[in-house]
PDB file of C-alpha atoms in Angstrom:
ATOM      1  CA  MET N  34      87.575 -29.408  74.880  1.00  0.00           C
ATOM      2  CA  ILE N  35      86.063 -31.562  77.625  1.00  0.00           C
ATOM      3  CA  GLU N  36      89.090 -33.866  77.463  1.00  0.00           C
ATOM      4  CA  ILE N  37      91.475 -30.943  77.952  1.00  0.00           C
ATOM      5  CA  LEU N  38      89.528 -29.849  81.027  1.00  0.00           C
ATOM      6  CA  ALA N  39      89.685 -33.417  82.371  1.00  0.00           C
ATOM      7  CA  ILE N  40      93.452 -33.465  81.757  1.00  0.00           C
ATOM      8  CA  LEU N  41      93.834 -30.151  83.592  1.00  0.00           C
ATOM      9  CA  SER N  42      91.832 -31.448  86.527  1.00  0.00           C
ATOM     10  CA  ALA N  43      93.827 -34.680  86.710  1.00  0.00           C
ATOM     11  CA  GLY N  44      97.139 -32.850  86.347  1.00  0.00           C
ATOM     12  CA  ALA N  45      96.196 -30.442  89.129  1.00  0.00           C
ATOM     13  CA  ALA N  46      95.330 -33.361  91.409  1.00  0.00           C
ATOM     14  CA  ALA N  47      98.690 -34.974  90.677  1.00  0.00           C
ATOM     15  CA  GLY N  48     100.385 -31.666  91.446  1.00  0.00           C
ATOM     16  CA  MET N  49      99.055 -31.819  94.998  1.00  0.00           C
ATOM     17  CA  ARG N  50      99.448 -35.500  95.807  1.00  0.00           C
ATOM     18  CA  ILE N  51     100.839 -38.436  93.840  1.00  0.00           C
ATOM     19  CA  GLY N  52      99.634 -41.637  95.473  1.00  0.00           C
ATOM     20  CA  VAL N  53      96.076 -40.589  96.286  1.00  0.00           C
ATOM     21  CA  PRO N  54      95.000 -39.663  92.720  1.00  0.00           C
ATOM     22  CA  LEU N  55      96.664 -42.712  91.176  1.00  0.00           C
ATOM     23  CA  LEU N  56      95.059 -44.947  93.785  1.00  0.00           C
ATOM     24  CA  ILE N  57      91.602 -43.445  93.218  1.00  0.00           C
ATOM     25  CA  ILE N  58      91.907 -43.740  89.422  1.00  0.00           C
ATOM     26  CA  GLY N  59      92.922 -47.383  89.740  1.00  0.00           C
ATOM     27  CA  ILE N  60      90.114 -48.250  92.130  1.00  0.00           C
ATOM     28  CA  LEU N  61      87.525 -46.471  89.979  1.00  0.00           C
ATOM     29  CA  GLN N  62      88.507 -48.598  86.991  1.00  0.00           C
ATOM     30  CA  GLY N  63      87.033 -51.607  88.753  1.00  0.00           C
ATOM     31  CA  ASP N  64      88.329 -55.062  87.847  1.00  0.00           C
ATOM     32  CA  GLN N  65      90.759 -53.632  85.311  1.00  0.00           C
ATOM     33  CA  LEU N  66      92.592 -51.593  87.986  1.00  0.00           C
ATOM     34  CA  TRP N  67      95.530 -49.893  86.218  1.00  0.00           C
ATOM     35  CA  SER N  68      95.433 -52.018  83.042  1.00  0.00           C
ATOM     36  CA  GLN N  69      94.772 -48.995  80.798  1.00  0.00           C
ATOM     37  CA  MET N  70      97.525 -46.778  82.203  1.00  0.00           C
ATOM     38  CA  PRO N  71     100.717 -46.854  80.105  1.00  0.00           C
ATOM     39  CA  VAL N  72     103.463 -47.585  82.641  1.00  0.00           C
ATOM     40  CA  LEU N  73     101.441 -48.894  85.558  1.00  0.00           C
ATOM     41  CA  SER N  74      99.801 -51.635  83.486  1.00  0.00           C
ATOM     42  CA  ARG N  75     103.127 -53.510  83.431  1.00  0.00           C
ATOM     43  CA  ILE N  76     103.258 -53.780  87.231  1.00  0.00           C
ATOM     44  CA  SER N  77     101.246 -56.413  89.081  1.00  0.00           C
ATOM     45  CA  PRO N  78      97.955 -54.852  90.293  1.00  0.00           C
ATOM     46  CA  HIS N  79      98.421 -56.336  93.772  1.00  0.00           C
ATOM     47  CA  VAL N  80     101.901 -54.897  94.149  1.00  0.00           C
ATOM     48  CA  LEU N  81     100.761 -51.555  92.766  1.00  0.00           C
ATOM     49  CA  LEU N  82      97.767 -51.471  95.084  1.00  0.00           C
ATOM     50  CA  GLY N  83     100.023 -52.109  98.062  1.00  0.00           C
ATOM     51  CA  LEU N  84     102.577 -49.489  96.995  1.00  0.00           C
ATOM     52  CA  LEU N  85     100.037 -46.793  96.215  1.00  0.00           C
ATOM     53  CA  THR N  86      98.058 -47.457  99.385  1.00  0.00           C
ATOM     54  CA  SER N  87     101.216 -47.250 101.492  1.00  0.00           C
ATOM     55  CA  TRP N  88     102.402 -44.100  99.761  1.00  0.00           C
ATOM     56  CA  SER N  89      98.942 -42.490  99.999  1.00  0.00           C
ATOM     57  CA  LEU N  90      98.807 -43.134 103.730  1.00  0.00           C
ATOM     58  CA  PHE N  91     102.322 -41.767 104.117  1.00  0.00           C
ATOM     59  CA  GLU N  92     101.364 -38.662 102.113  1.00  0.00           C
ATOM     60  CA  LEU N  93      98.247 -38.062 104.167  1.00  0.00           C
ATOM     61  CA  PHE N  94      99.839 -38.536 107.588  1.00  0.00           C
ATOM     62  CA  ALA N  95     103.388 -37.271 107.010  1.00  0.00           C
ATOM     63  CA  SER N  96     102.199 -34.033 105.429  1.00  0.00           C
ATOM     64  CA  LYS N  97     100.771 -32.934 108.775  1.00  0.00           C
ATOM     65  CA  LYS N  98     104.263 -32.525 110.326  1.00  0.00           C
ATOM     66  CA  LEU N  99     107.064 -30.221 109.191  1.00  0.00           C
ATOM     67  CA  ILE N 100     109.678 -32.919 108.548  1.00  0.00           C
ATOM     68  CA  GLY N 101     107.088 -35.043 106.755  1.00  0.00           C
ATOM     69  CA  GLN N 102     106.131 -32.114 104.547  1.00  0.00           C
ATOM     70  CA  ARG N 103     109.764 -31.614 103.624  1.00  0.00           C
ATOM     71  CA  ILE N 104     110.238 -35.283 102.686  1.00  0.00           C
ATOM     72  CA  VAL N 105     106.960 -35.514 100.774  1.00  0.00           C
ATOM     73  CA  GLN N 106     107.604 -32.322  98.845  1.00  0.00           C
ATOM     74  CA  GLN N 107     111.084 -33.344  97.764  1.00  0.00           C
ATOM     75  CA  ILE N 108     109.755 -36.607  96.410  1.00  0.00           C
ATOM     76  CA  HIS N 109     106.747 -34.896  94.834  1.00  0.00           C
ATOM     77  CA  LEU N 110     108.915 -32.324  93.102  1.00  0.00           C
ATOM     78  CA  PHE N 111     110.704 -35.113  91.275  1.00  0.00           C
ATOM     79  CA  LEU N 112     107.715 -37.413  90.621  1.00  0.00           C
ATOM     80  CA  SER N 113     104.842 -34.967  90.029  1.00  0.00           C
ATOM     81  CA  PRO N 114     105.493 -34.503  86.276  1.00  0.00           C
ATOM     82  CA  PHE N 115     105.352 -38.268  85.767  1.00  0.00           C
ATOM     83  CA  ALA N 116     102.223 -38.640  87.887  1.00  0.00           C
ATOM     84  CA  GLY N 117     100.586 -35.724  86.065  1.00  0.00           C
ATOM     85  CA  ALA N 118     101.384 -37.296  82.708  1.00  0.00           C
ATOM     86  CA  LEU N 119      99.971 -40.658  83.819  1.00  0.00           C
ATOM     87  CA  MET N 120      96.854 -39.030  85.246  1.00  0.00           C
ATOM     88  CA  GLY N 121      96.328 -37.056  82.045  1.00  0.00           C
ATOM     89  CA  LEU N 122      96.696 -40.160  79.916  1.00  0.00           C
ATOM     90  CA  SER N 123      94.308 -42.120  82.127  1.00  0.00           C
ATOM     91  CA  VAL N 124      91.438 -39.621  81.901  1.00  0.00           C
ATOM     92  CA  ALA N 125      91.884 -38.795  78.223  1.00  0.00           C
ATOM     93  CA  SER N 126      92.045 -42.273  76.750  1.00  0.00           C
ATOM     94  CA  ALA N 127      89.399 -41.660  74.067  1.00  0.00           C
ATOM     95  CA  THR N 128      90.571 -38.270  72.837  1.00  0.00           C
ATOM     96  CA  GLN N 129      91.856 -37.231  69.424  1.00  0.00           C
ATOM     97  CA  THR N 130      94.671 -35.258  71.048  1.00  0.00           C
ATOM     98  CA  PRO N 131      98.092 -36.896  70.613  1.00  0.00           C
ATOM     99  CA  SER N 132      99.156 -38.795  73.716  1.00  0.00           C
ATOM    100  CA  TRP N 133     102.465 -36.932  73.949  1.00  0.00           C
ATOM    101  CA  LEU N 134     100.561 -33.635  74.184  1.00  0.00           C
ATOM    102  CA  VAL N 135      98.193 -35.035  76.820  1.00  0.00           C
ATOM    103  CA  ALA N 136     101.160 -36.254  78.871  1.00  0.00           C
ATOM    104  CA  LEU N 137     102.941 -32.922  78.437  1.00  0.00           C
ATOM    105  CA  ILE N 138      99.927 -30.880  79.592  1.00  0.00           C
ATOM    106  CA  GLY N 139      99.256 -33.081  82.617  1.00  0.00           C
ATOM    107  CA  GLY N 140     102.911 -33.310  83.591  1.00  0.00           C
ATOM    108  CA  LEU N 141     103.646 -29.611  83.250  1.00  0.00           C
ATOM    109  CA  LEU N 142     100.570 -28.578  85.196  1.00  0.00           C
ATOM    110  CA  ALA N 143     101.424 -31.010  87.996  1.00  0.00           C
ATOM    111  CA  PHE N 144     105.001 -29.716  88.075  1.00  0.00           C
ATOM    112  CA  VAL N 145     103.878 -26.068  88.185  1.00  0.00           C
ATOM    113  CA  PHE N 146     101.515 -26.762  91.074  1.00  0.00           C
ATOM    114  CA  GLN N 147     104.203 -28.645  92.946  1.00  0.00           C
ATOM    115  CA  LEU N 148     106.672 -25.799  92.414  1.00  0.00           C
ATOM    116  CA  VAL N 149     104.129 -23.369  93.847  1.00  0.00           C
ATOM    117  CA  LEU N 150     103.542 -25.618  96.860  1.00  0.00           C
ATOM    118  CA  VAL N 151     107.275 -25.940  97.475  1.00  0.00           C
ATOM    119  CA  GLY N 152     107.639 -22.171  97.158  1.00  0.00           C
ATOM    120  CA  TRP N 153     104.922 -21.564  99.722  1.00  0.00           C
ATOM    121  CA  PHE N 154     106.428 -24.210 101.981  1.00  0.00           C
ATOM    122  CA  TYR N 155     109.791 -22.459 102.076  1.00  0.00           C
ATOM    123  CA  ARG N 156     108.309 -18.970 102.159  1.00  0.00           C
ATOM    124  CA  LEU N 157     106.115 -19.803 105.171  1.00  0.00           C
ATOM    125  CA  ARG N 158     108.654 -22.225 106.712  1.00  0.00           C
ATOM    126  CA  GLY N 159     106.105 -25.027 106.576  1.00  0.00           C
ATOM    127  CA  LEU N 160     102.519 -25.193 105.394  1.00  0.00           C
ATOM    128  CA  PRO N 161      99.831 -24.608 108.014  1.00  0.00           C
ATOM    129  CA  ILE N 162      97.729 -27.637 108.878  1.00  0.00           C
ATOM    130  CA  TRP N 163      94.549 -26.055 107.477  1.00  0.00           C
ATOM    131  CA  ALA N 164      96.272 -25.586 104.103  1.00  0.00           C
ATOM    132  CA  VAL N 165      97.345 -29.236 104.064  1.00  0.00           C
ATOM    133  CA  PHE N 166      93.770 -30.375 104.761  1.00  0.00           C
ATOM    134  CA  ILE N 167      92.465 -28.147 101.965  1.00  0.00           C
ATOM    135  CA  GLN N 168      95.125 -29.604  99.674  1.00  0.00           C
ATOM    136  CA  ASP N 169      94.040 -33.171 100.525  1.00  0.00           C
ATOM    137  CA  ILE N 170      90.349 -32.430  99.981  1.00  0.00           C
ATOM    138  CA  LEU N 171      90.978 -30.493  96.772  1.00  0.00           C
ATOM    139  CA  CYS N 172      93.116 -33.319  95.389  1.00  0.00           C
ATOM    140  CA  ILE N 173      90.362 -35.887  95.927  1.00  0.00           C
ATOM    141  CA  ILE N 174      87.686 -33.569  94.518  1.00  0.00           C
ATOM    142  CA  LEU N 175      89.766 -32.870  91.400  1.00  0.00           C
ATOM    143  CA  VAL N 176      90.219 -36.586  90.716  1.00  0.00           C
ATOM    144  CA  PHE N 177      86.490 -37.228  90.898  1.00  0.00           C
ATOM    145  CA  PHE N 178      85.757 -34.148  88.810  1.00  0.00           C
ATOM    146  CA  ALA N 179      88.291 -35.258  86.177  1.00  0.00           C
ATOM    147  CA  ILE N 180      86.242 -38.412  85.703  1.00  0.00           C
ATOM    148  CA  ASP N 181      82.649 -37.361  86.351  1.00  0.00           C
ATOM    149  CA  ALA N 182      82.533 -33.574  85.820  1.00  0.00           C
ATOM    150  CA  PRO N 183      85.512 -32.447  83.721  1.00  0.00           C
ATOM    151  CA  ARG N 184      84.120 -28.941  83.120  1.00  0.00           C
ATOM    152  CA  GLN N 185      83.970 -28.153  86.822  1.00  0.00           C
ATOM    153  CA  GLY N 186      87.311 -29.848  87.496  1.00  0.00           C
ATOM    154  CA  GLY N 187      88.967 -27.999  84.636  1.00  0.00           C
ATOM    155  CA  LEU N 188      87.546 -24.712  85.874  1.00  0.00           C
ATOM    156  CA  ILE N 189      88.901 -25.369  89.373  1.00  0.00           C
ATOM    157  CA  ALA N 190      92.298 -26.283  87.854  1.00  0.00           C
ATOM    158  CA  LEU N 191      92.339 -23.043  85.841  1.00  0.00           C
ATOM    159  CA  ILE N 192      91.484 -21.016  88.945  1.00  0.00           C
ATOM    160  CA  LEU N 193      94.310 -22.767  90.794  1.00  0.00           C
ATOM    161  CA  LEU N 194      96.649 -22.012  87.888  1.00  0.00           C
ATOM    162  CA  TRP N 195      95.646 -18.356  88.081  1.00  0.00           C
ATOM    163  CA  LEU N 196      96.394 -18.390  91.822  1.00  0.00           C
ATOM    164  CA  ALA N 197      99.776 -19.960  91.071  1.00  0.00           C
ATOM    165  CA  ILE N 198     100.586 -17.150  88.635  1.00  0.00           C
ATOM    166  CA  VAL N 199      99.479 -14.515  91.147  1.00  0.00           C
ATOM    167  CA  SER N 200     101.602 -16.082  93.879  1.00  0.00           C
ATOM    168  CA  ALA N 201     104.612 -16.167  91.534  1.00  0.00           C
ATOM    169  CA  LYS N 202     104.139 -12.425  90.966  1.00  0.00           C
ATOM    170  CA  TYR N 203     103.904 -11.952  94.734  1.00  0.00           C
ATOM    171  CA  TRP N 204     107.170 -13.844  95.273  1.00  0.00           C
ATOM    172  CA  TYR N 205     108.885 -11.803  92.564  1.00  0.00           C
ATOM    173  CA  ASP N 206     107.754  -8.524  94.130  1.00  0.00           C
ATOM    174  CA  TRP N 207     108.745  -9.749  97.606  1.00  0.00           C
ATOM    175  CA  ARG N 208     112.191 -10.806  96.429  1.00  0.00           C
ATOM    176  CA  LYS N 209     112.660  -7.573  94.489  1.00  0.00           C
ATOM    177  CA  GLY N 210     111.753  -5.553  97.615  1.00  0.00           C
ATOM    178  CA  ASP N 211     114.127  -7.679  99.691  1.00  0.00           C
ATOM    179  CA  ARG N 212     116.985  -6.919  97.306  1.00  0.00           C
ATOM    180  CA  LYS N 213     116.247  -3.187  97.458  1.00  0.00           C
ATOM    181  CA  ARG N 214     116.308  -3.296 101.266  1.00  0.00           C
ATOM    182  CA  GLN N 215     119.645  -5.137 101.202  1.00  0.00           C
ATOM    183  CA  GLU N 216     121.150  -2.594  98.794  1.00  0.00           C
ATOM    184  CA  ALA N 217     119.859   0.279 100.910  1.00  0.00           C
ATOM    185  CA  GLY N 218     121.398  -1.347 103.997  1.00  0.00           C
ATOM    186  CA  ARG N 219     124.802  -1.578 102.290  1.00  0.00           C
ATOM    187  CA  ARG N 220     124.756   2.093 101.340  1.00  0.00           C
ATOM    188  CA  VAL N 221     124.102   3.222 104.894  1.00  0.00           C
TER     189      VAL N 221
END
């Protein structure tokens, strides 16, 4: 059960940012860097460190402007399932759960969170700066919790998943009300 909570925490972190969680996981592994991660172990650690550092800095600084948010979110929407799967596999290396299920849970959770973020981005016409800072902080906290305190990280991820479900219901009701207003406008 602890491993599942760690996977949820890691997947949630990957749903918010891609480069930052992968960079933190690699650095926390010490001398091994990304040697225990399935796909990343085949890439030179120096090249990977440079790529992830560059992308992390781009994520952190570009997400503060509207055009940067749009670029980052389009890339994240495509890559978040892969990053979530990698993050899940990296924190659950000693579990009895099949690796395909671990990758599926981490990838789907990351994708759901990224869909919610994209939805809020387009609904609000850009995320406010305070929300972006909370997203950055929460991403880093979830990575550390996935490694050191999986129960707390998993609980935070489940609360965030609940918020995602509530916001999806909100969007549905908003869209349904918008359609009713359009139909009423046509009748008049």
